[in-house]
Each structure stands twice: as structure tokens, then as C-alpha cells.
CSV table of C-alpha atoms in Angstrom, one decimal:
chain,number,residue,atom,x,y,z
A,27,UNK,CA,73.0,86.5,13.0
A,28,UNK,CA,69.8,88.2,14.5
A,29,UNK,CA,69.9,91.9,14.8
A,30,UNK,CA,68.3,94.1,17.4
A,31,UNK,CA,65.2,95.1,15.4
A,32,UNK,CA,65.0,91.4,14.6
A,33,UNK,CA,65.0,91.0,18.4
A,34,UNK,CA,61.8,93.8,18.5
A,35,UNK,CA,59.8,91.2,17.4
A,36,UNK,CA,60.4,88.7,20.0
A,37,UNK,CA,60.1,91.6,22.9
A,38,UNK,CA,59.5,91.2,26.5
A,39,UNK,CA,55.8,91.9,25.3
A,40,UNK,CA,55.2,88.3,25.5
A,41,UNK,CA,56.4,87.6,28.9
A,42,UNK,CA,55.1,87.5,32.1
A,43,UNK,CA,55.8,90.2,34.7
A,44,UNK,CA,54.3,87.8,37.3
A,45,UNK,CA,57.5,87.0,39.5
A,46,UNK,CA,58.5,83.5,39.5
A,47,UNK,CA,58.5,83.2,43.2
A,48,UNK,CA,55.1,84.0,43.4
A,49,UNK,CA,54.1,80.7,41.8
A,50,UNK,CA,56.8,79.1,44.0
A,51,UNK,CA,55.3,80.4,46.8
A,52,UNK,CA,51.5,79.4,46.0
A,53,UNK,CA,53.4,75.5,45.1
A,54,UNK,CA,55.0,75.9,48.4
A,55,UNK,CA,51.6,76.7,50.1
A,56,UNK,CA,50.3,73.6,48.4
A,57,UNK,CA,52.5,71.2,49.7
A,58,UNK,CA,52.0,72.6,53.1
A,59,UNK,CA,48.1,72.3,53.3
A,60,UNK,CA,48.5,68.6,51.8
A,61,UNK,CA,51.0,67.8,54.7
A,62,UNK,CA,47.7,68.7,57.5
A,63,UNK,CA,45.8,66.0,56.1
A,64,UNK,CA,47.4,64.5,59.1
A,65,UNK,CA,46.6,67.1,61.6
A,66,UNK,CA,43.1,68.0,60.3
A,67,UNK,CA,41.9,66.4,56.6
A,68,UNK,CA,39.0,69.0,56.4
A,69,UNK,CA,41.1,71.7,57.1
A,70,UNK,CA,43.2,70.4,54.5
A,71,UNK,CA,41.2,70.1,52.0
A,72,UNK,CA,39.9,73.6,52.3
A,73,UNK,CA,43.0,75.2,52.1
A,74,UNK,CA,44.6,73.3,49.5
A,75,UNK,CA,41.2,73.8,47.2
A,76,UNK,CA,41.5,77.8,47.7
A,77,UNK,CA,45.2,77.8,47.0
A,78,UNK,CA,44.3,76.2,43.6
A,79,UNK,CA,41.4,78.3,42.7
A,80,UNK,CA,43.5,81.2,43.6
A,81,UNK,CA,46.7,79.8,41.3
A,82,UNK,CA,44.2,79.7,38.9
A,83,UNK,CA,42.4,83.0,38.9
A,84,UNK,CA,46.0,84.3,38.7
A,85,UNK,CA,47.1,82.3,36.2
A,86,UNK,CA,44.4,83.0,33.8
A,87,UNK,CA,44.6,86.6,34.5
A,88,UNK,CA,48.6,86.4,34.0
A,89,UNK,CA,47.8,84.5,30.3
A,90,UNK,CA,45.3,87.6,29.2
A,91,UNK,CA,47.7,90.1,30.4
A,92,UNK,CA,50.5,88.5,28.2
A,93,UNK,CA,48.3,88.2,25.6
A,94,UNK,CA,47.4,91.9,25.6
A,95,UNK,CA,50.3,93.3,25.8
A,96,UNK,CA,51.6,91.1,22.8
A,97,UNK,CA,48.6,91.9,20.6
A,98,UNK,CA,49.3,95.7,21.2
A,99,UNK,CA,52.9,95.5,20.8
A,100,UNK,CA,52.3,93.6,17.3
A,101,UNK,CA,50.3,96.3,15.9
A,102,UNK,CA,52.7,99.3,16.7
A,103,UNK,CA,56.1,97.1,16.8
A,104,UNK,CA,56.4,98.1,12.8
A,105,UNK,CA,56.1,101.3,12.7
A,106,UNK,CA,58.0,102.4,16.2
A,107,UNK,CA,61.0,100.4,14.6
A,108,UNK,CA,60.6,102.3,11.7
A,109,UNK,CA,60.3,105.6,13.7
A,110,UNK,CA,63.7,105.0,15.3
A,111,UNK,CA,65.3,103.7,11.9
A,112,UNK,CA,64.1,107.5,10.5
A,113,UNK,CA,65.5,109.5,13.7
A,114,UNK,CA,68.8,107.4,13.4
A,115,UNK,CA,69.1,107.8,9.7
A,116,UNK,CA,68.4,111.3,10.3
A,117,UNK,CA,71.1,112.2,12.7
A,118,UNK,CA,73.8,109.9,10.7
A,119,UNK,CA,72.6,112.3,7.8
A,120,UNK,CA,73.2,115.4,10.0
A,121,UNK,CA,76.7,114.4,11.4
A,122,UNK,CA,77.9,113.3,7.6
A,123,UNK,CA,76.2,116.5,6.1
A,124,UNK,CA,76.5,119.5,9.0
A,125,UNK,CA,79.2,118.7,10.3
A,126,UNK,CA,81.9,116.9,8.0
A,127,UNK,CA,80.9,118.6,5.1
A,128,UNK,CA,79.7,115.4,2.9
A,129,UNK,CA,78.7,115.4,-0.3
A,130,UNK,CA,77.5,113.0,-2.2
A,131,UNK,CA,77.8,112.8,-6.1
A,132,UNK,CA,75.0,110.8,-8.3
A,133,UNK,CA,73.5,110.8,-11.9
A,134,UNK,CA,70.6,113.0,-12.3
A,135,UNK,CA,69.3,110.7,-14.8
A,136,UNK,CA,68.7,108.2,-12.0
A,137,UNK,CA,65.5,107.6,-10.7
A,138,UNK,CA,64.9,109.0,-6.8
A,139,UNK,CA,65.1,105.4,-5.1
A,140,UNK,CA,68.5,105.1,-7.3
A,141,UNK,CA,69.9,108.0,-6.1
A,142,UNK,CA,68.6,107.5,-2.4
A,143,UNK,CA,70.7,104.1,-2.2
A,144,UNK,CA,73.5,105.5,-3.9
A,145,UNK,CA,73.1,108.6,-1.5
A,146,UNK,CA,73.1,106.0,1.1
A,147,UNK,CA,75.9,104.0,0.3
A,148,UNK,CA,78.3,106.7,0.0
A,149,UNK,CA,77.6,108.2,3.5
A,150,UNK,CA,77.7,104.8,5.4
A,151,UNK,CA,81.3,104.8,3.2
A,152,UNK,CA,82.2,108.3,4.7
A,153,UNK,CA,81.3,107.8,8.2
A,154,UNK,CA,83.2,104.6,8.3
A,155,UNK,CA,86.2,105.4,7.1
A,156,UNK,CA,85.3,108.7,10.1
A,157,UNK,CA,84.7,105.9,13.0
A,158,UNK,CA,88.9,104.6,13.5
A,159,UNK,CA,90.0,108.4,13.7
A,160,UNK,CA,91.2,110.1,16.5
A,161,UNK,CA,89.4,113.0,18.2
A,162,UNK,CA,92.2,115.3,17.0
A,163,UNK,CA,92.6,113.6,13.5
A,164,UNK,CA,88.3,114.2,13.5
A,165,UNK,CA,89.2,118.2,14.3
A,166,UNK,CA,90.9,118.3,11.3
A,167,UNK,CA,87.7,117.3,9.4
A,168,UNK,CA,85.3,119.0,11.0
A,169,UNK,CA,83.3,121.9,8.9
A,170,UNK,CA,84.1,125.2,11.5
A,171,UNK,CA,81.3,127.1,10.3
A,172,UNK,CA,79.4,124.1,11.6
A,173,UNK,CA,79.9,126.1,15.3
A,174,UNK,CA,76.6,128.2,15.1
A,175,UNK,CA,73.0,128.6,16.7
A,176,UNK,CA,71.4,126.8,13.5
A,177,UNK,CA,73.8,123.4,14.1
A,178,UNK,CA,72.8,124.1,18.1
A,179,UNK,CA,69.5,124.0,17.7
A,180,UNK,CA,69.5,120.8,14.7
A,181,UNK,CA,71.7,118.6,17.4
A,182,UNK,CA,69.6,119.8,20.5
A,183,UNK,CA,66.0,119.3,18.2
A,184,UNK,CA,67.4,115.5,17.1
A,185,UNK,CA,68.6,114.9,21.1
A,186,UNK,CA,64.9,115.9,21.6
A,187,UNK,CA,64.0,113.0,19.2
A,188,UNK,CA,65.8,110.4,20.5
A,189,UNK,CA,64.8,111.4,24.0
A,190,UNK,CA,61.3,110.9,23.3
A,191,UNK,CA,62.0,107.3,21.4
A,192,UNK,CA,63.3,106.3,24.6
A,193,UNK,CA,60.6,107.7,26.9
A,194,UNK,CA,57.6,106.8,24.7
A,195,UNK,CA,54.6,104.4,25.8
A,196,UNK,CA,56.1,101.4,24.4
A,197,UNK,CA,59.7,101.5,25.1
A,198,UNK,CA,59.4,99.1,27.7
A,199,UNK,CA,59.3,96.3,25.1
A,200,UNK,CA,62.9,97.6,23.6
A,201,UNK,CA,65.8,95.4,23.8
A,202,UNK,CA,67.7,97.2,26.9
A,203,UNK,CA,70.8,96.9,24.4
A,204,UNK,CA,68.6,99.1,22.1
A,205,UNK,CA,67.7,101.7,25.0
A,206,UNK,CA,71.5,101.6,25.9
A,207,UNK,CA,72.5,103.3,23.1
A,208,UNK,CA,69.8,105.0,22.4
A,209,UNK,CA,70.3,106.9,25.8
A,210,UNK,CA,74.5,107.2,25.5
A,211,UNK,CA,73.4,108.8,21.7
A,212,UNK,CA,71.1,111.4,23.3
A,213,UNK,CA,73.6,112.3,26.1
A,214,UNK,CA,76.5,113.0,22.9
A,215,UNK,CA,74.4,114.7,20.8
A,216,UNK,CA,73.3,117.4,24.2
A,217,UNK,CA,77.1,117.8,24.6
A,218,UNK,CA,77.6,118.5,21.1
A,219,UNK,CA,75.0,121.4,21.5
A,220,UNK,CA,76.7,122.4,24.5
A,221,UNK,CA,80.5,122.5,22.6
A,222,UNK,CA,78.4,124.9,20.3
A,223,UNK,CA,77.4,127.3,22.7
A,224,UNK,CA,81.2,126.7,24.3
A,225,UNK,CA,82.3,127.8,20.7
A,226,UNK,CA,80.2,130.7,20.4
A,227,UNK,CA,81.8,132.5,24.1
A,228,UNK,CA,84.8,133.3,22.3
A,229,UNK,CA,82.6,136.2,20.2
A,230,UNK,CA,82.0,137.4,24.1
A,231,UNK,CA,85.3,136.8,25.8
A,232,UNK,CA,87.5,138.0,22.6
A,233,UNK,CA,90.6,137.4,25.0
A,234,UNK,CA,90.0,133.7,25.7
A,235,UNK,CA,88.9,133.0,22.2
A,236,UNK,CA,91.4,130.0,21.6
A,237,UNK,CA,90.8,128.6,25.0
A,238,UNK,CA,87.2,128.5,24.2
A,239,UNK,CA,87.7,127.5,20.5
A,240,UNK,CA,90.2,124.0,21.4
A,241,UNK,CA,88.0,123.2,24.4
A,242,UNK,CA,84.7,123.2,22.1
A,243,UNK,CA,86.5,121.6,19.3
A,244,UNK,CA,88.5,118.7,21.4
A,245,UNK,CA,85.1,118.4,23.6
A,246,UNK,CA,83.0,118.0,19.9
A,247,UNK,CA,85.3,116.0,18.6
A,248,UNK,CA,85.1,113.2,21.3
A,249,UNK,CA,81.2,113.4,21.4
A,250,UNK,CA,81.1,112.4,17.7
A,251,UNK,CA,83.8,109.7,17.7
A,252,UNK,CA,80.6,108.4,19.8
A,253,UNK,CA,78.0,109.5,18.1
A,254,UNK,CA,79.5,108.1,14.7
A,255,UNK,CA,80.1,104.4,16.4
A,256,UNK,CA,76.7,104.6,17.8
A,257,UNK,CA,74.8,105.3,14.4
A,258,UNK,CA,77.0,102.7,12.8
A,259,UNK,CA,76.1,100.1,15.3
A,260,UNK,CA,72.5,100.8,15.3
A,261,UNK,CA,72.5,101.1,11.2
A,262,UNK,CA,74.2,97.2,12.1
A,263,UNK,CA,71.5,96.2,13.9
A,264,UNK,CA,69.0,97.2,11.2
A,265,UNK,CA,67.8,100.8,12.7
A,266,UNK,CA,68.8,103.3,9.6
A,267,UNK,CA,65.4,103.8,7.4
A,268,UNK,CA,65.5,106.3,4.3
A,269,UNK,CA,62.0,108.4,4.3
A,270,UNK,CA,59.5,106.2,2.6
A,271,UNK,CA,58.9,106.9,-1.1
A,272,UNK,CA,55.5,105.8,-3.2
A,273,UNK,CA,54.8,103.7,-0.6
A,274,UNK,CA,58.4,101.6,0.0
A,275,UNK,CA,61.3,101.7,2.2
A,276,UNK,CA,65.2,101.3,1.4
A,277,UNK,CA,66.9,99.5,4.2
A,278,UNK,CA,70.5,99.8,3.2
């Protein structure tokens, strides 16, 4: 089963933007000037000979188009695929880590890409058995002193990332699945910054502190239910990269 990133490498790059009924249109043309041979065969010929030239002009300019665009996609395809696998990895890092309180445990002994797997493996372990919860079962594992400006400013920095992934040069050649969730992700991870802020009124409005407190947590809770099945879905469809290390890249 083919996976979005294996997708990437098949991208609308190498199609054609030219619309189909534009060479339906010119063939239409075509059979038109061939039916005035019978009115005027001169006339016919003239405008059936500058209907093909101009099919072909457009043609050949539609082929080196295609071909540009594919060229340029193949040299930067790699390393914007690894660029989203980073941000991804990143934020299902973030969630596990800021927010839930993860910790992983691993030898010292090992060598760094031992322990990075193992790292790895533990957390995709942690946020899957965090994806079937409820949003009030996930309040009841959230970190509370996760609800401060440094968490704000980490979810509103990697909504910034994503953001930018989805607005870059190239992101026309994404799979629209890809873009789907890459925009839903950036729209959960600016309402878990603004559940922060929500939190942090109850230091101003001392008398509404557990209103503010149950509507930031419930609101927080819901946003990463979503966040957590998106980063699981994209780490499916092979977008979860480890930093590289001496030159290599884990892919678990």
C-alpha cells in the first residue's frame, strides 16, 4: 500500500495544466475547416494548416513546461518531504513531551541512533494508546503546568511551521490529502495556543478562575484528540523524520 510521501514522487509536477477542452476545441476547429473544402478548398486548407501549426506550437510548449516543472520538483521533492517529516516529528515530540508528560527510558550504553529508535518507538507507543481517549479522559492526562507563555509560544512557533510547509513555492505539487491535513493540523495547534492564553485569564479574573480553567482544558483537550490522530496519520503515511545523524535518517 502506497503512502502519501510515496505519492510526492508521482506529483501533479508531471502533468499538464493545459485544460483538456482546449485541445478539444482546436480538434473541433479541425474538423470544421476540413468540412469547407466543400464551400471554399483554399480557404480550407489555410485554416486547417494554421489550426495545426498552432496545436503544435502549443503542444510543444505544453511538453517543455511539464518537463520543467518535473525536473524542478525532482530536485527539491527529497528534501521538502524530509522538511515536513522533521516539523511533524517535531510537534508529535512536543504533544508527547510538553504536554502529556512523556518520558522515555533507554540504556545509556546504547549508541545515539539506538537510543533515537528506541526513543521513537516508545512515543509512537504513548500517543497511540493517547488517540482512542476521550477529551475528558485526555484532561486527566494532561501536564497542567503545561498552561504557560513558554508552551504558547512552542505551539504558536510549530503552527508557524506547518503554515509555511503549506504556503511554500512548491506546495502546489503536494497530494491535496497531504495539504488537508497539514492545514486542519495548523488550525489545532493555533487553538491550542489560544486555550493557553484562555488558561492564563484566570490569574486576571481571580473570580472566574474555574470557568476559565474547564473551558481551556475541555477546549485543549479536543484540539489534541486531533492533533494526536493527525500526527499518527501523517507518521502512517511516512512524514515522521528523526533529525539526521552522521549523515543518515531513521524513518520509524
Amino acid at each position: 500500500m502506497s503512502t502519501l510521501r510515496d505519492k510526492a514522487k508521482k506529483s501533479n509536477a508531471s502533468k499538464s495544466d493545459r485544460p483538456v477542452l482546449i485541445y478539444l476545441a482546436i480538434g473541433i476547429a479541425a474538423a470544421i475547416s476540413i468540412a469547407l473544402r466543400w464551400v471554399d478548398e483554399d480557404l480550407s486548407a489555410n485554416v486547417l494548416s494554421e489550426i495545426i501549426g498552432a496545436a503544435f506550437t502549443l503542444f510543444v510548449i505544453d511538453v517543455l513546461l511539464v518537463k520543467s516543472k518535473a525536473k524542478r520538483w525532482l530536485i527539491v521533492q527529497e528534501h521538502i518531504d524530509y522538511l515536513i517529516g522533521r516539523t511533524i516529528n517535531r510537534v508529535r515530540d512536543g504533544v508527547a513531551t510538553r504536554v502529556f508528560g512523556f518520558k522515555p527510558e533507554f540504556n545509556h550504553r546504547m549508541k545515539e541512533e539506538e537510543v533515537i529508535l528506541q526513543i521513537r518507538k516508545q512515543r509512537e507507543k504513548f500517543l497511540n494508546e493517547l488517540e482512542p481517549l476521550s477529551a475528558e479522559k485526555l484532561i486527566e492526562r494532561i501536564d497542567l503546568t503545561f498552561f504557560n507563555a513558554d508552551s504558547y509560544h512552542y505551539f504558536d512557533e510549530k503552527a508557524e511551521d506547518i503554515w509555511m510547509l503549506i504556503n511554500m513555492k512548491y506546495s502546489e505539487y503536494l497530494a491535496p490529502e497531504l495539504v488537508s491535513l497539514l492545514i486542519d493540523l495548523h488550525t489545532n495547534l493555533v487553538d491550542v495556543g489560544a486555550h493557553i492564553r484562555m488558561y492564563g485569564k484566570a490569574e486576571r479574573f481571580p473570580a472566574e478562575k474555574d470557568h476559565y480553567h474547564n473551558v481551556a482544558l475541555l477546549g485543549t483537550a479536543r484540539n489534541l484528540k486531533e492533533i494526536i490522530r493527525i500526527v499518527i496519520r501523517l507518521k502512517e503515511e511516512g512524514y515522521s523524520d528523526a533529525a539526521k545523524i552522521l549523515g543518515t535518517r531513521e524513518e520509524i
